[in-house]
Coordinates of C-alpha atoms in Angstrom, one line a residue:
X1 CA -12.7 9.5 7.2
X2 CA -11.7 6.0 6.0
X3 CA -13.7 3.3 4.3
X4 CA -16.5 1.8 6.4
X5 CA -15.7 -1.3 8.5
X6 CA -18.4 -3.3 6.8
X7 CA -16.4 -3.3 3.6
X8 CA -13.5 -5.8 3.4
X9 CA -10.9 -4.8 0.9
X10 CA -9.8 -8.4 0.1
X11 CA -6.3 -8.8 -1.3
X12 CA -6.0 -5.0 -1.4
X13 CA -8.4 -4.6 -4.3
X14 CA -7.8 -0.9 -3.9
X15 CA -4.8 0.7 -2.2
X16 CA -5.6 0.5 1.5
X17 CA -3.6 3.7 2.1
X18 CA -5.8 5.6 -0.3
X19 CA -9.0 4.1 1.2
X20 CA -7.9 5.0 4.7
X21 CA -7.1 8.6 3.9
X22 CA -8.8 9.9 0.8
X23 CA -11.6 7.7 -0.3
X24 CA -14.4 9.4 1.6
X25 CA -13.5 12.7 0.0
X26 CA -14.3 11.3 -3.4
X27 CA -17.8 10.5 -2.4
X28 CA -18.8 14.0 -1.4
X29 CA -20.6 14.8 -4.7
X30 CA -22.6 11.5 -4.6
X31 CA -23.4 11.9 -0.8
X32 CA -24.6 15.4 -1.3
X33 CA -26.9 14.4 -4.2
X34 CA -28.3 11.4 -2.3
X35 CA -29.0 13.4 0.8
X36 CA -30.9 15.9 -1.3
X37 CA -33.0 13.0 -2.7
X38 CA -34.1 11.9 0.8
X39 CA -35.8 8.5 1.0
X40 CA -35.5 8.0 -2.7
X41 CA -31.7 7.7 -2.6
X42 CA -30.2 4.2 -2.9
X43 CA -28.4 4.6 0.4
X44 CA -31.6 5.4 2.2
X45 CA -33.5 2.6 0.5
X46 CA -30.9 0.0 1.6
X47 CA -30.8 1.4 5.1
X48 CA -34.6 1.1 5.3
X49 CA -34.3 -2.7 4.8
X50 CA -32.9 -3.1 8.4
X51 CA -36.0 -4.8 9.8
X52 CA -36.3 -7.2 6.8
X53 CA -32.7 -8.1 7.2
X54 CA -33.0 -9.0 10.8
X55 CA -36.2 -11.0 10.2
X56 CA -34.4 -12.9 7.4
X57 CA -31.4 -13.5 9.7
X58 CA -33.8 -14.7 12.5
X59 CA -35.4 -17.2 10.1
X60 CA -31.9 -18.3 9.0
X61 CA -30.9 -19.0 12.6
X62 CA -33.6 -21.7 12.8
X63 CA -31.8 -23.8 10.3
X64 CA -28.7 -25.8 11.2
X65 CA -27.1 -25.5 7.7
X66 CA -27.3 -23.0 4.9
X67 CA -29.1 -25.6 2.8
X68 CA -31.8 -26.0 5.4
X69 CA -32.4 -22.3 5.3
X70 CA -33.2 -22.1 1.6
X71 CA -36.8 -21.0 1.3
X72 CA -37.4 -21.4 5.0
X73 CA -39.5 -18.2 5.2
X74 CA -40.8 -15.2 3.3
X75 CA -38.0 -12.9 4.4
X76 CA -35.3 -15.3 3.4
X77 CA -36.9 -16.0 0.0
X78 CA -37.4 -12.3 -0.7
X79 CA -34.3 -10.8 0.8
X80 CA -32.1 -10.7 -2.3
X81 CA -34.8 -9.3 -4.4
X82 CA -35.5 -6.5 -1.9
X83 CA -31.8 -5.7 -1.7
X84 CA -31.4 -5.5 -5.5
X85 CA -34.5 -3.4 -5.8
X86 CA -33.2 -0.9 -3.2
X87 CA -29.9 -0.6 -5.2
X88 CA -31.8 0.2 -8.4
X89 CA -31.8 -3.2 -10.0
X90 CA -35.6 -3.5 -10.2
X91 CA -37.1 -6.8 -11.4
X92 CA -33.9 -8.5 -12.9
X93 CA -34.6 -11.1 -15.5
X94 CA -33.5 -14.6 -14.4
X95 CA -31.8 -16.8 -17.0
X96 CA -29.2 -19.5 -17.6
X97 CA -25.8 -18.5 -18.8
X98 CA -24.0 -21.2 -20.9
X99 CA -20.4 -22.1 -20.0
X100 CA -17.9 -24.8 -21.0
X101 CA -18.8 -24.4 -24.7
X102 CA -22.5 -24.8 -23.9
X103 CA -22.0 -28.1 -22.0
X104 CA -23.3 -26.6 -18.8
X105 CA -25.2 -23.6 -17.5
X106 CA -24.9 -21.2 -14.5
X107 CA -28.1 -19.9 -13.1
X108 CA -28.2 -16.0 -12.9
X109 CA -30.5 -13.8 -10.9
X110 CA -30.0 -11.0 -13.4
X111 CA -27.7 -9.5 -16.0
X112 CA -27.1 -6.0 -17.2
X113 CA -25.4 -5.2 -20.5
X114 CA -23.3 -2.1 -21.3
X115 CA -21.4 -1.1 -24.4
X116 CA -23.2 -3.9 -26.2
X117 CA -21.6 -6.6 -23.9
X118 CA -22.4 -8.2 -20.6
X119 CA -21.4 -5.8 -17.9
X120 CA -22.9 -7.1 -14.6
X121 CA -24.1 -10.6 -13.7
X122 CA -25.9 -11.4 -10.4
X123 CA -25.5 -14.7 -8.7
X124 CA -27.0 -15.9 -5.5
X125 CA -26.5 -18.6 -3.0
X126 CA -28.0 -19.6 0.3
X127 CA -28.2 -17.2 3.2
X128 CA -24.8 -17.3 4.9
X129 CA -24.8 -16.3 8.6
X130 CA -22.0 -14.2 10.1
X131 CA -19.5 -16.2 12.0
X132 CA -20.5 -14.6 15.3
X133 CA -24.0 -16.0 15.0
X134 CA -22.9 -19.6 14.5
X135 CA -22.7 -22.1 17.4
X136 CA -19.2 -22.7 18.9
X137 CA -17.2 -25.1 16.8
X138 CA -19.2 -24.6 13.6
X139 CA -16.9 -23.4 10.8
X140 CA -17.6 -20.1 9.1
X141 CA -19.9 -20.1 6.1
X142 CA -18.0 -19.0 3.0
X143 CA -20.2 -17.9 0.1
X144 CA -17.6 -18.9 -2.5
X145 CA -17.6 -22.5 -1.2
X146 CA -21.4 -23.0 -1.4
X147 CA -22.6 -25.4 -4.1
X148 CA -24.2 -24.2 -7.3
X149 CA -28.0 -24.6 -7.0
X150 CA -31.0 -23.8 -9.1
X151 CA -32.8 -20.5 -8.6
X152 CA -36.5 -20.5 -7.7
X153 CA -38.7 -19.9 -10.8
X154 CA -35.8 -20.7 -13.2
X155 CA -36.5 -24.0 -15.1
X156 CA -33.3 -25.9 -16.1
X157 CA -33.7 -27.7 -19.4
X158 CA -31.7 -30.4 -21.1
X159 CA -28.3 -28.7 -20.4
X160 CA -27.3 -29.5 -16.8
X161 CA -26.2 -27.1 -14.2
X162 CA -22.5 -26.6 -13.8
X163 CA -21.2 -28.9 -11.0
X164 CA -19.0 -27.6 -8.2
X165 CA -19.1 -24.5 -6.0
X166 CA -19.8 -20.9 -6.6
X167 CA -16.1 -20.1 -7.0
X168 CA -16.1 -22.5 -10.0
X169 CA -19.2 -20.9 -11.5
X170 CA -17.6 -17.4 -11.2
X171 CA -14.4 -18.6 -12.8
X172 CA -16.3 -20.2 -15.7
X173 CA -18.4 -17.0 -16.2
X174 CA -15.3 -14.8 -16.2
X175 CA -13.5 -17.1 -18.7
X176 CA -16.2 -17.0 -21.4
X177 CA -15.9 -14.9 -24.5
X178 CA -19.0 -12.9 -23.5
X179 CA -17.7 -12.5 -19.9
X180 CA -19.0 -9.7 -17.7
X181 CA -16.8 -7.0 -16.2
X182 CA -18.5 -7.6 -12.8
X183 CA -20.3 -10.3 -10.8
X184 CA -22.4 -9.5 -7.8
X185 CA -22.7 -12.5 -5.5
X186 CA -25.6 -12.3 -3.0
X187 CA -25.3 -14.6 0.1
X188 CA -27.6 -13.3 2.8
X189 CA -25.5 -11.4 5.2
X190 CA -22.6 -11.3 2.8
X191 CA -22.3 -9.5 -0.6
X192 CA -19.3 -9.9 -2.8
X193 CA -18.4 -7.6 -5.7
X194 CA -16.0 -9.4 -8.1
X195 CA -14.0 -7.8 -10.9
X196 CA -13.0 -9.9 -13.9
X197 CA -9.6 -8.2 -14.0
X198 CA -8.7 -9.1 -10.5
X199 CA -10.7 -12.2 -9.6
X200 CA -7.9 -14.7 -10.4
X201 CA -5.6 -12.7 -8.1
X202 CA -7.9 -13.1 -5.1
X203 CA -8.7 -9.3 -5.0
X204 CA -12.3 -8.2 -4.6
X205 CA -14.7 -6.4 -2.2
X206 CA -16.6 -8.2 0.5
X207 CA -19.6 -6.5 2.2
X208 CA -20.7 -7.5 5.7
X209 CA -24.4 -6.6 6.0
X210 CA -24.6 -7.9 9.6
X211 CA -22.0 -5.3 10.6
X212 CA -23.7 -2.6 8.5
X213 CA -27.2 -3.1 9.9
X214 CA -25.9 -3.7 13.4
X215 CA -24.5 -0.2 13.5
X216 CA -27.1 1.3 11.1
X217 CA -25.2 4.5 10.4
X218 CA -26.0 6.7 7.4
X219 CA -22.5 6.9 6.1
X220 CA -22.2 3.1 6.2
X221 CA -24.9 2.8 3.6
X222 CA -23.6 5.7 1.6
X223 CA -20.3 3.8 1.2
X224 CA -22.0 0.5 0.5
X225 CA -24.4 2.0 -2.1
X226 CA -21.6 4.0 -3.7
X227 CA -19.9 0.7 -4.6
X228 CA -23.0 -1.4 -5.4
X229 CA -25.9 0.8 -6.7
X230 CA -26.9 0.6 -10.4
X231 CA -26.4 4.4 -10.6
X232 CA -22.6 4.1 -9.8
X233 CA -21.8 0.6 -11.0
X234 CA -23.9 0.4 -14.1
X235 CA -24.8 4.0 -15.3
X236 CA -27.3 4.0 -18.0
X237 CA -25.3 6.3 -20.3
X238 CA -22.4 4.4 -22.0
X239 CA -20.3 7.6 -21.7
X240 CA -20.9 8.0 -18.0
X241 CA -18.0 7.2 -15.6
X242 CA -18.1 4.2 -13.3
X243 CA -17.2 5.1 -9.8
X244 CA -14.8 2.2 -9.5
X245 CA -12.7 3.5 -12.4
X246 CA -12.6 7.0 -10.8
X247 CA -11.5 5.4 -7.4
X248 CA -8.7 3.5 -9.1
X249 CA -7.5 6.6 -10.9
X250 CA -7.6 8.6 -7.7
X251 CA -5.8 5.8 -5.9
X252 CA -2.9 6.1 -8.2
X253 CA -2.8 9.9 -7.8
X254 CA -2.9 9.5 -4.0
X255 CA -0.1 7.0 -4.0
X256 CA 2.0 9.5 -6.0
X257 CA 1.2 12.2 -3.5
X258 CA 2.3 10.0 -0.6
X259 CA 5.5 9.3 -2.4
X260 CA 6.3 13.0 -2.8
X261 CA 5.5 13.6 0.9
X262 CA 7.8 10.8 2.0
X263 CA 10.6 12.0 -0.4
X264 CA 10.5 15.4 1.4
X265 CA 10.7 13.7 4.8
X266 CA 13.7 11.7 3.7
X267 CA 15.5 14.7 2.3
X268 CA 15.0 16.5 5.6
X269 CA 16.2 13.5 7.5
X270 CA 19.4 13.3 5.4
X271 CA 20.1 17.0 6.1
X272 CA 19.4 16.6 9.9
X273 CA 21.7 13.6 10.2
X274 CA 24.5 15.1 8.1
X275 CA 24.4 18.4 10.1
X276 CA 24.3 16.5 13.4
X277 CA 27.4 14.7 12.4
X278 CA 29.1 18.0 11.6
X279 CA 28.0 19.4 15.0
X280 CA 29.3 16.4 16.8
X281 CA 32.7 16.8 15.1
X282 CA 32.8 20.5 16.1
X283 CA 31.8 19.7 19.7
X284 CA 34.7 17.3 19.9
X285 CA 37.0 19.8 18.2
X286 CA 37.6 17.5 15.2
X287 CA 37.6 18.4 11.5
X288 CA 34.5 17.7 9.6
X289 CA 36.3 17.5 6.3
X290 CA 39.1 15.0 7.3
X291 CA 39.4 12.1 9.6
X292 CA 42.4 11.4 11.8
X293 CA 44.6 8.4 11.1
X294 CA 43.1 6.3 13.9
X295 CA 39.6 6.9 12.5
X296 CA 40.3 5.4 9.1
X297 CA 38.1 2.6 7.8
X298 CA 39.1 -0.5 5.9
X299 CA 39.6 1.6 2.7
X300 CA 42.0 4.0 4.5
X301 CA 40.0 7.0 3.1
X302 CA 40.5 10.0 5.4
X303 CA 38.7 12.6 3.3
X304 CA 35.1 13.5 4.2
X305 CA 33.2 15.0 1.3
X306 CA 29.6 16.2 1.4
X307 CA 28.7 13.4 -1.1
X308 CA 30.2 10.8 1.2
X309 CA 28.2 12.1 4.1
X310 CA 25.1 12.3 2.0
X311 CA 25.4 8.7 1.0
X312 CA 25.9 7.5 4.6
X313 CA 22.9 9.5 5.7
X314 CA 20.8 8.0 2.9
X315 CA 21.8 4.5 3.9
X316 CA 20.9 5.3 7.6
X317 CA 17.5 6.6 6.6
X318 CA 16.8 3.6 4.4
X319 CA 17.6 1.3 7.3
X320 CA 14.9 3.1 9.2
X321 CA 12.4 2.7 6.2
X322 CA 13.3 -1.0 6.0
X323 CA 12.5 -1.5 9.7
X324 CA 9.3 0.5 9.5
X325 CA 8.2 -1.7 6.6
X326 CA 9.4 -5.0 8.0
X327 CA 7.8 -4.4 11.4
X328 CA 4.5 -3.2 9.9
X329 CA 4.3 -6.4 7.8
X330 CA 5.8 -8.6 10.5
X331 CA 3.3 -11.4 10.1
X332 CA 3.5 -11.4 6.3
X333 CA 7.3 -11.0 5.8
X334 CA 8.6 -12.8 8.9
X335 CA 11.8 -10.8 8.9
X336 CA 11.4 -9.0 12.3
X337 CA 9.4 -10.7 15.1
X338 CA 7.3 -7.7 16.0
X339 CA 4.7 -10.0 17.7
X340 CA 7.3 -11.1 20.3
X341 CA 7.2 -8.9 23.4
X342 CA 10.9 -9.2 24.1
X343 CA 11.8 -7.8 20.6
X344 CA 8.9 -5.3 20.5
X345 CA 9.6 -3.8 23.9
X346 CA 13.4 -4.1 24.0
X347 CA 14.7 -3.7 20.4
X348 CA 12.1 -2.6 17.9
X349 CA 11.8 0.6 16.1
X350 CA 8.2 0.6 17.1
X351 CA 9.3 1.3 20.7
X352 CA 11.1 4.4 19.6
X353 CA 8.1 5.4 17.6
X354 CA 6.1 5.5 20.8
X355 CA 8.6 8.1 22.1
X356 CA 8.6 10.2 19.0
X357 CA 6.5 13.0 20.4
X358 CA 7.6 12.8 24.1
X359 CA 9.0 16.2 25.1
X360 CA 12.7 16.1 25.7
X361 CA 14.3 17.9 28.7
X362 CA 17.6 19.8 28.5
X363 CA 19.3 16.7 29.8
X364 CA 17.7 14.0 27.6
X365 CA 17.9 16.0 24.4
X366 CA 21.7 15.8 24.4
X367 CA 21.7 12.1 25.3
X368 CA 22.4 9.3 22.8
X369 CA 19.9 6.7 23.9
X370 CA 18.1 6.6 20.5
X371 CA 21.3 6.2 18.6
X372 CA 22.5 3.4 20.8
X373 CA 19.1 1.7 20.5
X374 CA 19.3 2.0 16.7
X375 CA 22.8 0.7 16.5
X376 CA 21.8 -2.4 18.5
X377 CA 18.8 -3.0 16.3
X378 CA 20.8 -2.6 13.1
X379 CA 23.4 -5.0 14.5
X380 CA 21.0 -7.8 15.3
X381 CA 19.4 -7.5 11.9
X382 CA 22.8 -7.7 10.2
X383 CA 24.3 -10.5 12.3
X384 CA 21.1 -12.2 13.3
X385 CA 19.9 -13.3 16.7
X386 CA 19.8 -16.9 17.8
X387 CA 20.2 -17.5 21.6
X388 CA 20.7 -21.2 21.0
X389 CA 24.0 -20.6 19.1
X390 CA 27.0 -21.3 21.2
X391 CA 28.8 -18.2 19.9
X392 CA 25.8 -15.9 20.7
X393 CA 27.1 -12.7 22.5
X394 CA 26.5 -12.7 26.2
X395 CA 24.2 -9.7 26.0
X396 CA 21.9 -11.6 23.7
X397 CA 21.2 -14.3 26.3
X398 CA 17.6 -13.1 27.1
X399 CA 15.8 -15.1 29.8
X400 CA 14.5 -18.5 28.8
X401 CA 15.8 -19.8 25.5
X402 CA 12.3 -21.2 24.8
X403 CA 10.8 -17.8 24.9
X404 CA 13.6 -15.8 23.2
X405 CA 13.0 -14.5 19.7
X406 CA 15.2 -15.3 16.8
X407 CA 16.2 -13.3 13.7
X408 CA 17.9 -14.7 10.7
X409 CA 21.0 -12.6 9.7
X410 CA 20.3 -10.2 6.8
X411 CA 23.9 -10.0 5.5
X412 CA 23.1 -7.2 3.0
X413 CA 25.2 -4.1 2.5
X414 CA 22.4 -2.0 3.8
X415 CA 23.0 -3.0 7.5
X416 CA 26.7 -3.6 7.3
X417 CA 28.3 -1.3 9.9
X418 CA 31.1 -0.4 7.4
X419 CA 28.4 1.0 5.1
X420 CA 28.1 4.0 7.5
X421 CA 31.5 4.3 9.4
X422 CA 31.1 8.1 9.9
X423 CA 27.7 7.9 11.5
X424 CA 28.6 4.6 13.3
X425 CA 31.3 6.3 15.3
X426 CA 29.5 9.6 15.9
X427 CA 27.4 10.7 18.9
X428 CA 24.0 11.5 17.3
X429 CA 21.8 13.2 19.9
X430 CA 18.3 12.4 20.8
X431 CA 16.9 15.7 19.7
X432 CA 18.1 15.1 16.2
X433 CA 17.0 11.5 15.9
X434 CA 13.6 12.3 17.4
X435 CA 13.1 14.8 14.6
X436 CA 14.2 12.2 12.0
X437 CA 11.8 9.6 13.4
X438 CA 8.9 12.1 13.5
X439 CA 9.5 13.2 9.9
X440 CA 9.5 9.6 8.7
X441 CA 6.7 8.4 10.9
X442 CA 4.1 11.2 10.8
X443 CA 2.5 12.8 7.9
X444 CA 0.3 15.9 7.7
X445 CA -2.9 15.7 5.5
X446 CA -2.6 18.6 3.0
X447 CA -6.3 19.6 3.2
X448 CA -7.3 18.9 6.8
X449 CA -3.8 19.7 8.2
X450 CA -4.3 16.8 10.7
X451 CA -1.3 14.8 11.7
X452 CA -1.3 11.0 11.5
X453 CA 1.0 8.1 11.4
X454 CA 2.3 6.8 8.1
X455 CA 1.1 3.2 7.8
X456 CA 4.1 1.5 6.2
X457 CA 2.1 -1.8 5.9
X458 CA 0.1 0.0 3.2
X459 CA 3.0 1.4 1.2
X460 CA 3.9 -0.6 -1.8
X461 CA 7.4 -1.5 -2.8
X462 CA 7.1 0.8 -5.9
X463 CA 6.4 3.8 -3.6
X464 CA 9.5 3.0 -1.5
X465 CA 11.5 2.6 -4.7
X466 CA 10.2 6.0 -5.9
X467 CA 11.4 7.6 -2.7
X468 CA 14.9 6.3 -3.2
X469 CA 15.2 7.0 -6.9
X470 CA 13.8 10.5 -6.5
X471 CA 16.8 11.3 -4.3
X472 CA 19.5 10.2 -6.8
X473 CA 19.8 13.5 -8.5
X474 CA 20.2 15.5 -5.2
X475 CA 23.7 16.3 -4.2
X476 CA 25.3 17.2 -0.9
X477 CA 27.6 20.2 -0.4
X478 CA 29.1 22.1 2.6
X479 CA 28.5 25.8 2.7
X480 CA 31.9 27.4 2.0
X481 CA 30.7 30.8 3.4
X482 CA 27.4 32.2 4.8
X483 CA 24.8 31.6 2.1
X484 CA 21.2 32.4 1.3
X485 CA 18.8 30.5 -0.9
X486 CA 17.1 32.3 -3.8
X487 CA 14.3 31.2 -6.0
X488 CA 11.8 32.6 -8.7
X489 CA 9.4 35.1 -7.1
X490 CA 6.2 33.8 -5.6
X491 CA 7.4 30.1 -5.8
X492 CA 7.8 28.0 -2.7
X493 CA 11.6 27.2 -2.2
X494 CA 10.7 24.0 -0.4
X495 CA 8.7 22.7 -3.3
X496 CA 10.8 20.1 -5.1
X497 CA 9.6 21.5 -8.5
X498 CA 11.0 24.9 -7.7
X499 CA 14.5 25.7 -9.0
X500 CA 16.7 27.3 -6.3
X501 CA 20.3 28.6 -6.1
X502 CA 22.6 29.4 -3.2
X503 CA 24.5 32.7 -3.2
X504 CA 26.7 34.6 -0.8
X505 CA 24.8 36.3 2.0
X506 CA 26.4 39.6 1.0
X507 CA 24.3 39.6 -2.2
X508 CA 21.0 39.7 -0.3
X509 CA 20.2 43.3 -1.5
X510 CA 20.4 42.2 -5.1
X511 CA 17.2 40.2 -4.8
X512 CA 13.5 41.1 -4.1
X513 CA 12.1 40.1 -0.8
X514 CA 10.0 37.3 -2.4
X515 CA 13.0 35.8 -4.1
X516 CA 14.8 34.9 -0.9
X517 CA 13.9 31.9 1.3
X518 CA 12.8 33.3 4.7
X519 CA 12.1 32.1 8.2
X520 CA 8.6 32.3 9.8
X521 CA 9.6 35.7 11.3
X522 CA 10.3 37.1 7.9
X523 CA 14.1 37.2 8.3
X524 CA 16.2 35.6 5.5
X525 CA 17.4 32.1 6.2
X526 CA 21.2 32.0 6.6
X527 CA 23.1 28.8 5.9
X528 CA 26.2 29.4 8.0
X529 CA 29.6 28.3 6.8
X530 CA 30.0 24.5 7.2
X531 CA 26.3 23.7 7.0
X532 CA 25.5 20.6 5.0
X533 CA 23.0 21.3 2.3
X534 CA 21.1 18.8 0.1
X535 CA 20.6 20.6 -3.1
X536 CA 19.3 20.2 -6.7
X537 CA 19.9 23.3 -8.7
X538 CA 17.9 24.6 -11.5
X539 CA 20.5 23.5 -14.0
X540 CA 20.8 20.1 -12.4
X541 CA 17.1 19.7 -12.6
X542 CA 17.1 20.3 -16.4
X543 CA 20.2 18.3 -17.2
X544 CA 19.4 15.3 -14.9
X545 CA 17.6 12.3 -16.4
X546 CA 16.9 10.8 -13.0
X547 CA 13.1 10.7 -13.2
X548 CA 11.1 8.0 -11.4
X549 CA 8.4 6.4 -13.6
X550 CA 5.0 6.4 -11.8
X551 CA 3.5 3.0 -11.2
X552 CA 0.6 3.7 -13.5
X553 CA 3.0 4.3 -16.4
X554 CA 5.3 1.3 -15.6
X555 CA 2.2 -0.9 -15.5
X556 CA 1.0 0.4 -18.9
X557 CA 4.4 0.1 -20.6
X558 CA 5.1 -3.3 -19.3
X559 CA 1.7 -4.6 -20.3
X560 CA 2.1 -3.4 -23.9
X561 CA 5.6 -4.8 -24.1
X562 CA 4.5 -8.2 -22.8
X563 CA 1.4 -8.2 -25.0
X564 CA 3.6 -8.6 -28.1
X565 CA 6.0 -11.1 -26.4
X566 CA 3.3 -13.4 -25.0
X567 CA 0.8 -13.1 -27.9
X568 CA 1.4 -16.7 -29.0
X569 CA 1.7 -18.2 -25.5
X570 CA -1.2 -20.5 -24.8
X571 CA -1.9 -22.9 -21.8
X572 CA 0.6 -25.4 -23.2
X573 CA 3.4 -22.8 -23.2
X574 CA 2.8 -21.7 -19.5
X575 CA 6.1 -23.1 -18.4
X576 CA 8.0 -21.1 -21.0
X577 CA 7.2 -18.0 -19.0
X578 CA 9.4 -19.3 -16.2
X579 CA 12.3 -19.5 -18.7
X580 CA 12.2 -15.9 -19.9
X581 CA 15.1 -13.6 -19.2
X582 CA 14.4 -9.9 -18.7
X583 CA 16.9 -7.1 -19.4
X584 CA 16.4 -3.7 -17.8
X585 CA 19.2 -1.5 -19.2
X586 CA 18.3 1.6 -17.2
X587 CA 17.5 0.2 -13.8
X588 CA 17.2 2.6 -11.0
X589 CA 15.3 1.2 -8.0
X590 CA 13.8 -1.7 -10.1
X591 CA 10.3 -0.3 -10.8
X592 CA 10.1 -1.9 -14.2
X593 CA 11.6 -5.2 -13.1
X594 CA 9.1 -5.3 -10.2
X595 CA 6.2 -4.7 -12.6
X596 CA 7.5 -7.3 -15.1
X597 CA 7.8 -10.0 -12.4
X598 CA 4.3 -9.1 -11.2
X599 CA 2.7 -9.3 -14.7
X600 CA 4.6 -12.4 -15.7
X601 CA 3.5 -14.2 -12.5
X602 CA -0.1 -13.3 -13.1
X603 CA 0.1 -14.5 -16.8
X604 CA 1.8 -17.8 -15.8
X605 CA -0.8 -18.6 -13.2
X606 CA -3.6 -17.7 -15.6
X607 CA -2.3 -20.1 -18.3
X608 CA -1.2 -22.8 -15.8
X609 CA -4.7 -23.0 -14.3
X610 CA -6.2 -23.6 -17.8
X611 CA -3.5 -26.1 -18.6
X612 CA -4.1 -28.2 -15.5
X613 CA -7.9 -27.6 -15.4
X614 CA -7.6 -26.5 -11.8
X615 CA -8.5 -23.2 -10.2
X616 CA -6.5 -21.7 -7.4
X617 CA -8.7 -20.8 -4.4
X618 CA -8.8 -16.9 -4.1
X619 CA -7.5 -17.2 -0.5
X620 CA -4.4 -19.0 -1.8
X621 CA -3.7 -16.9 -4.9
X622 CA -1.4 -14.4 -3.3
X623 CA 0.7 -17.2 -1.8
X624 CA 1.0 -19.0 -5.1
X625 CA 1.8 -15.7 -6.9
X626 CA 4.6 -15.0 -4.4
X627 CA 6.1 -18.4 -5.1
X628 CA 6.1 -17.7 -8.8
X629 CA 7.7 -14.2 -8.3
X630 CA 10.3 -15.7 -6.0
X631 CA 11.1 -18.4 -8.7

């Protein structure tokens, strides 16, 4: 079960892929304990406030603006206090927090210290109504844009309140020497949980109470309380773990697991494609180790080695991964027009994805529709598609020019037809490519064994890089005779950590039954002569230095390296960051360069905001960061 719909993971505060597939499993221990507590559990206490919430919302609806609703009724005045009490923050002490070197103060509804420092600060603003409850034409009420106002019962002395909106107050609180780790912003139907480490990046959690109380499901409040309750967010014991830190750690582990699963799917796809090419050559009575003279490419090379075939299959698979990723993030990247019906229904990879589990007949399984579709897709990505051009091919003249989609040419080696001349000129059957698409598109959950689609929109660039780099030490070979695969007893030969060897079939009797890879019926698996095999032997595994560095380690190493480099960089030196040059002497798929660009961009924006005395709105932060990374 994924994260509840009332929780908005703004700016991907946590990995969305992890939240959708594994988050709920990490709450089992807490959920079990809270269910045993009955009505005393934080989740049950928050759920019990349903009537009070809707009374407060009803009173809020009587005011035309959020300001008019302030103190309009008992429910509105008491709502935030009741909500905090249910979460375990009983009777918070209200006080004024000095900012701007003591020149102004920010009113706080409460504060909790941990490890001898401020840990959580609670801010409140007026009761913001959900957008669906506002009259037509009235803009949505954004808590971060509400003005800073005094809190009832809190007397402001000689030092004035900080001027501006709540977003400015939060930024000032987070920039102080005694800054808290967390700020909890209460805004009626909206609750925001903000982390000092990610606030400037526009990443935080946003809770929609109108959605939560509207559905009033027990699991909804278990998820909500797991993030917000004092027990999980501010445990009394300093040594106790905070659930958010556990979730972040598990998120990294889950990302690594997804990467390993995708690596296996890519390896299988490479073997399927290479063996399909060999079968096609045999069916046409052509050699699979040498091309004829009229098949020679620009380089004139006629020899076909297993390594050459492996490389072409890898390029082909990475074209598919690129299309999966670009279509999944169509609105964000703008590379492939997945929102256009002509592209989506006529050319897209998504169209083939809809056919991935359609049973093939004896006639359709030997057809080549999928391959022809993919060749056309790869062609328009490489050459671009613009019906307005006078030189546009006739087959690209689709209906009305005003309605036809456009694609800018991506003239990279990846989609160049000459990057895969062997596969380009082959007849790859539907039954092979359907298996390839299924393997790359679907994943099986290791615990529930359920099958679901891989959401490429939620895969990071580091994960895709890990898949590629993890394949660099694998080699292709043609079986020179009938072979069997052997492995250490009791180990899974399909596990990438298991060392395996290929030996002649005639040596079968030399090995124990559990040392030979076997088919589901118990018979040994035979790799007949000519079979393409993607293989990493035990010796190769030991001698190869091709190890992909997990994201959690690249982040740590880069952070420590930049700490020394940037230690003397203040706001006045922000622009110097843009002049830095980075050398990565052992670059594989660019994991370290990607992390360096990310951290330097964050540091530049952090210093530049201080230098200019301007704060980037959280909604614009990711766009600004992307501009800096691009620069």
